[in-house]
DNA sequence: TGCTACTATGCACACGTTAACATAAAACGT
DNA sequence: ACGTTTTATGTTAACGTGTGCATAGTAGCA
């Protein structure tokens, strides 16, 4: 509405072609400095902004990168969004958070996968289905998934944290402290890579397994969920340490255990996951598996852009997936088990 | 790329107009059931998805609602985004989180304010400037700002929480418990409505004022910021209670005070703001001012949609702003001040 | 002077959709 | 049987860009 390219052309006394070329700095064309001035002045005067829909129609290309997610983990996700956005912009693309999970959005909406240069799918629930649909509609849209667990979507690159490795570190840390019965607190929909790592570690160590599954959501609030699980965790004192799926669970669990007069780490050790902003600000400070958010964002964006610009791909230079290592951060929520729990024979 | 409307028309053996009308269920037209079938089948077979850019060009209208923000408060923001998105979709619009603060996005990008049916600006920092620019470029784009503080952007509707009221409730709560020296912990950029309310309450109660200002960001982590302020708050024991700008500060502060061997609420009472998900899951459970996120999201969306569809506006039925009342939620982080602090004369 | 090469600019079309206008057939009323 | 409304469909233009092709002028060169 606020003027199109023809208005600018008329005001500058040139053809709209000239305006288009001058405003875009199209190369391969030379224009008289005089003409250039007139065009620039006219555009400024009218407050001209190119119509991006028209542009897209012509070019069939955008520099929009869609970010999509579906998660309970507000903190981790929001931080990831921020970091990815920053990097995306730095490379000359524009990030858009959009829900690609609604099929009718693509059908009846005004912004769909066909508009995107690429997409980053973060912690999506029905990831496989989503990616499939986007690839189909979007004519094999370049996609990168950011996932805790490693999945195998053919043709879609992935960035993930080495959760198995992180979990193993945490497990060994607890084992080293003398724990012999270590539990796992996670969502009901299990995270395969972690649960299987947990199972493997238990087996290897000759320990019993004890998984506490949180019902999908207590008001969609992972803190409360964790808190409510305290009773189950404490029952019968079957474990002396718990590995949690994320820091929010861990924080809630610690609070809940406190209400039951159980001390962390005195009676039970707790390990979180993600190293969220509050991990060092709760008491006891959380021992947790740190996930490198910055590097994760960076890797995801670089992978996607390489995929979009497609030179490295053909040369076979682009890795199928990037797995960032996780790092155990030992703080105050883990300690030796209470005396009676300690192994009788040293190890 | 995956087929346009003409392809569908050709396959169905009808004109593209027919296809357009049938697929959109355009009313005012009747079609033979037979034709309708053929068209639908053809569209399905080709996996036809209308090109939304072309559509926008023709209609000059979309059903996209832009959400924009710029905040440190990840939790509150993310939750608001979720809730707003849900409601927006329910009304047949599509939400898009987009950074409108970058001027060059509007200029060179592929999605700008002119594509939006409306925008909701949540907790933005340079709100006034942002709104001004959007209104200018977007040909007075319908906008609603969601803000803690009440601002006066002419022509832009607003939804806010009655922070002053909430703060007053919290203040009176502390006053009623016997506190005579109440501090305020906030960001360095002050929130006028709250700080002035705080000042007014102090004056009215004949109490000294004591504002603790957090330097803009400790790693952009409000928890750590709050934690680091504990030393300043504790110094000289000048206050027996602190009102915090948000729950994250409060949680951090409590942890920091604990490190200094100060007990909350035994030695110092702490009040948060926002009632974030963890408020009931930290120990001591946080006394806080609850903000009605659901109602806030609801009000913002309804206001915006009314603005867009513009019938209520002309009738003057649309309020300039909606202020939702805040509600003090008393939990365990507030109590009577320690004995020596109590007023000698009853009140 | 002629021929070529380059500079500076314009014309006209295509992208995919919707909507105003047009039209042929069928149904309806008398 | 004939005018009139209704039903079912088609024709065509327009939205605002970018680009292939065309062109007029100007310079270089022999």
PDB file of N, CA and C in Angstrom, chain B residues 259-294:
ATOM      1  N   UNK B 259      23.165 -18.725  51.099  1.00  0.00           N
ATOM      2  CA  UNK B 259      24.623 -18.860  51.151  1.00  0.00           C
ATOM      3  C   UNK B 259      25.222 -17.942  52.211  1.00  0.00           C
ATOM      4  N   UNK B 260      24.534 -16.842  52.472  1.00  0.00           N
ATOM      5  CA  UNK B 260      25.016 -15.888  53.476  1.00  0.00           C
ATOM      6  C   UNK B 260      24.462 -16.210  54.857  1.00  0.00           C
ATOM      7  N   UNK B 261      23.908 -17.404  54.965  1.00  0.00           N
ATOM      8  CA  UNK B 261      23.350 -17.876  56.242  1.00  0.00           C
ATOM      9  C   UNK B 261      22.135 -17.065  56.686  1.00  0.00           C
ATOM     10  N   UNK B 262      21.476 -16.464  55.725  1.00  0.00           N
ATOM     11  CA  UNK B 262      20.246 -15.760  56.069  1.00  0.00           C
ATOM     12  C   UNK B 262      19.079 -16.620  55.646  1.00  0.00           C
ATOM     13  N   UNK B 263      18.144 -16.782  56.523  1.00  0.00           N
ATOM     14  CA  UNK B 263      17.022 -17.653  56.256  1.00  0.00           C
ATOM     15  C   UNK B 263      15.830 -16.882  55.703  1.00  0.00           C
ATOM     16  N   UNK B 264      15.212 -17.450  54.690  1.00  0.00           N
ATOM     17  CA  UNK B 264      13.973 -16.887  54.150  1.00  0.00           C
ATOM     18  C   UNK B 264      12.868 -17.857  54.498  1.00  0.00           C
ATOM     19  N   UNK B 265      11.813 -17.459  55.157  1.00  0.00           N
ATOM     20  CA  UNK B 265      11.470 -16.087  55.532  1.00  0.00           C
ATOM     21  C   UNK B 265      11.914 -15.685  56.937  1.00  0.00           C
ATOM     22  N   UNK B 266      12.619 -16.565  57.629  1.00  0.00           N
ATOM     23  CA  UNK B 266      12.969 -16.259  59.016  1.00  0.00           C
ATOM     24  C   UNK B 266      13.633 -14.908  59.199  1.00  0.00           C
ATOM     25  N   UNK B 267      14.690 -14.659  58.410  1.00  0.00           N
ATOM     26  CA  UNK B 267      15.403 -13.398  58.546  1.00  0.00           C
ATOM     27  C   UNK B 267      14.884 -12.321  57.598  1.00  0.00           C
ATOM     28  N   UNK B 268      14.622 -12.754  56.393  1.00  0.00           N
ATOM     29  CA  UNK B 268      14.157 -11.804  55.377  1.00  0.00           C
ATOM     30  C   UNK B 268      12.995 -12.436  54.609  1.00  0.00           C
ATOM     31  N   UNK B 269      11.970 -11.657  54.359  1.00  0.00           N
ATOM     32  CA  UNK B 269      10.874 -12.136  53.527  1.00  0.00           C
ATOM     33  C   UNK B 269      11.121 -11.727  52.080  1.00  0.00           C
ATOM     34  N   UNK B 270      10.701 -12.584  51.156  1.00  0.00           N
ATOM     35  CA  UNK B 270      10.900 -12.298  49.739  1.00  0.00           C
ATOM     36  C   UNK B 270       9.589 -12.529  48.984  1.00  0.00           C
ATOM     37  N   UNK B 271       9.238 -11.576  48.147  1.00  0.00           N
ATOM     38  CA  UNK B 271       8.049 -11.715  47.306  1.00  0.00           C
ATOM     39  C   UNK B 271       8.470 -11.675  45.842  1.00  0.00           C
ATOM     40  N   UNK B 272       7.942 -12.587  45.056  1.00  0.00           N
ATOM     41  CA  UNK B 272       8.257 -12.618  43.631  1.00  0.00           C
ATOM     42  C   UNK B 272       7.171 -11.942  42.812  1.00  0.00           C
ATOM     43  N   UNK B 273       7.226 -12.206  41.522  1.00  0.00           N
ATOM     44  CA  UNK B 273       6.228 -11.625  40.628  1.00  0.00           C
ATOM     45  C   UNK B 273       6.109 -12.527  39.417  1.00  0.00           C
ATOM     46  N   UNK B 274       4.923 -12.864  39.043  1.00  0.00           N
ATOM     47  CA  UNK B 274       4.588 -13.633  37.830  1.00  0.00           C
ATOM     48  C   UNK B 274       4.022 -15.020  38.114  1.00  0.00           C
ATOM     49  N   UNK B 275       4.331 -15.583  39.257  1.00  0.00           N
ATOM     50  CA  UNK B 275       3.914 -16.960  39.544  1.00  0.00           C
ATOM     51  C   UNK B 275       4.327 -17.912  38.427  1.00  0.00           C
ATOM     52  N   UNK B 276       5.595 -17.934  38.154  1.00  0.00           N
ATOM     53  CA  UNK B 276       6.123 -18.823  37.116  1.00  0.00           C
ATOM     54  C   UNK B 276       6.010 -20.282  37.560  1.00  0.00           C
ATOM     55  N   UNK B 277       6.155 -21.203  36.619  1.00  0.00           N
ATOM     56  CA  UNK B 277       5.931 -22.616  36.910  1.00  0.00           C
ATOM     57  C   UNK B 277       6.691 -23.144  38.122  1.00  0.00           C
ATOM     58  N   UNK B 278       7.862 -22.593  38.392  1.00  0.00           N
ATOM     59  CA  UNK B 278       8.631 -23.153  39.489  1.00  0.00           C
ATOM     60  C   UNK B 278       8.296 -22.533  40.848  1.00  0.00           C
ATOM     61  N   UNK B 279       7.422 -21.532  40.845  1.00  0.00           N
ATOM     62  CA  UNK B 279       7.192 -20.778  42.088  1.00  0.00           C
ATOM     63  C   UNK B 279       6.761 -21.675  43.247  1.00  0.00           C
ATOM     64  N   UNK B 280       5.979 -22.698  42.924  1.00  0.00           N
ATOM     65  CA  UNK B 280       5.513 -23.576  43.994  1.00  0.00           C
ATOM     66  C   UNK B 280       6.457 -24.762  44.171  1.00  0.00           C
ATOM     67  N   UNK B 281       7.512 -24.789  43.369  1.00  0.00           N
ATOM     68  CA  UNK B 281       8.404 -25.950  43.403  1.00  0.00           C
ATOM     69  C   UNK B 281       9.785 -25.621  43.938  1.00  0.00           C
ATOM     70  N   UNK B 282       9.972 -24.413  44.421  1.00  0.00           N
ATOM     71  CA  UNK B 282      11.225 -24.119  45.101  1.00  0.00           C
ATOM     72  C   UNK B 282      10.924 -24.082  46.597  1.00  0.00           C
ATOM     73  N   UNK B 283      11.957 -24.169  47.393  1.00  0.00           N
ATOM     74  CA  UNK B 283      11.783 -24.128  48.842  1.00  0.00           C
ATOM     75  C   UNK B 283      12.571 -22.987  49.404  1.00  0.00           C
ATOM     76  N   UNK B 284      12.005 -22.071  50.161  1.00  0.00           N
ATOM     77  CA  UNK B 284      10.593 -22.033  50.492  1.00  0.00           C
ATOM     78  C   UNK B 284       9.739 -21.707  49.272  1.00  0.00           C
ATOM     79  N   UNK B 285       8.567 -22.257  49.243  1.00  0.00           N
ATOM     80  CA  UNK B 285       7.646 -21.956  48.152  1.00  0.00           C
ATOM     81  C   UNK B 285       7.441 -20.445  48.091  1.00  0.00           C
ATOM     82  N   UNK B 286       7.411 -19.935  46.876  1.00  0.00           N
ATOM     83  CA  UNK B 286       7.449 -18.494  46.677  1.00  0.00           C
ATOM     84  C   UNK B 286       6.100 -17.801  46.885  1.00  0.00           C
ATOM     85  N   UNK B 287       6.100 -16.823  47.776  1.00  0.00           N
ATOM     86  CA  UNK B 287       4.968 -15.892  47.809  1.00  0.00           C
ATOM     87  C   UNK B 287       5.168 -14.967  46.626  1.00  0.00           C
ATOM     88  N   UNK B 288       4.148 -14.812  45.819  1.00  0.00           N
ATOM     89  CA  UNK B 288       4.350 -14.083  44.570  1.00  0.00           C
ATOM     90  C   UNK B 288       3.062 -13.437  44.092  1.00  0.00           C
ATOM     91  N   UNK B 289       3.214 -12.525  43.164  1.00  0.00           N
ATOM     92  CA  UNK B 289       2.038 -11.882  42.598  1.00  0.00           C
ATOM     93  C   UNK B 289       1.689 -12.622  41.322  1.00  0.00           C
ATOM     94  N   UNK B 290       0.549 -13.253  41.338  1.00  0.00           N
ATOM     95  CA  UNK B 290       0.167 -14.074  40.208  1.00  0.00           C
ATOM     96  C   UNK B 290      -0.366 -13.240  39.065  1.00  0.00           C
ATOM     97  N   UNK B 291       0.149 -13.538  37.891  1.00  0.00           N
ATOM     98  CA  UNK B 291      -0.286 -12.834  36.697  1.00  0.00           C
ATOM     99  C   UNK B 291      -1.120 -13.819  35.906  1.00  0.00           C
ATOM    100  N   UNK B 292      -2.253 -13.394  35.458  1.00  0.00           N
ATOM    101  CA  UNK B 292      -3.146 -14.339  34.782  1.00  0.00           C
ATOM    102  C   UNK B 292      -2.797 -14.478  33.315  1.00  0.00           C
ATOM    103  N   UNK B 293      -1.871 -15.357  33.061  1.00  0.00           N
ATOM    104  CA  UNK B 293      -1.363 -15.551  31.711  1.00  0.00           C
ATOM    105  C   UNK B 293      -2.449 -15.926  30.718  1.00  0.00           C
ATOM    106  N   UNK B 294      -3.306 -16.835  31.128  1.00  0.00           N
ATOM    107  CA  UNK B 294      -4.338 -17.281  30.205  1.00  0.00           C
ATOM    108  C   UNK B 294      -5.259 -16.135  29.807  1.00  0.00           C
TER     109      UNK B 294
END
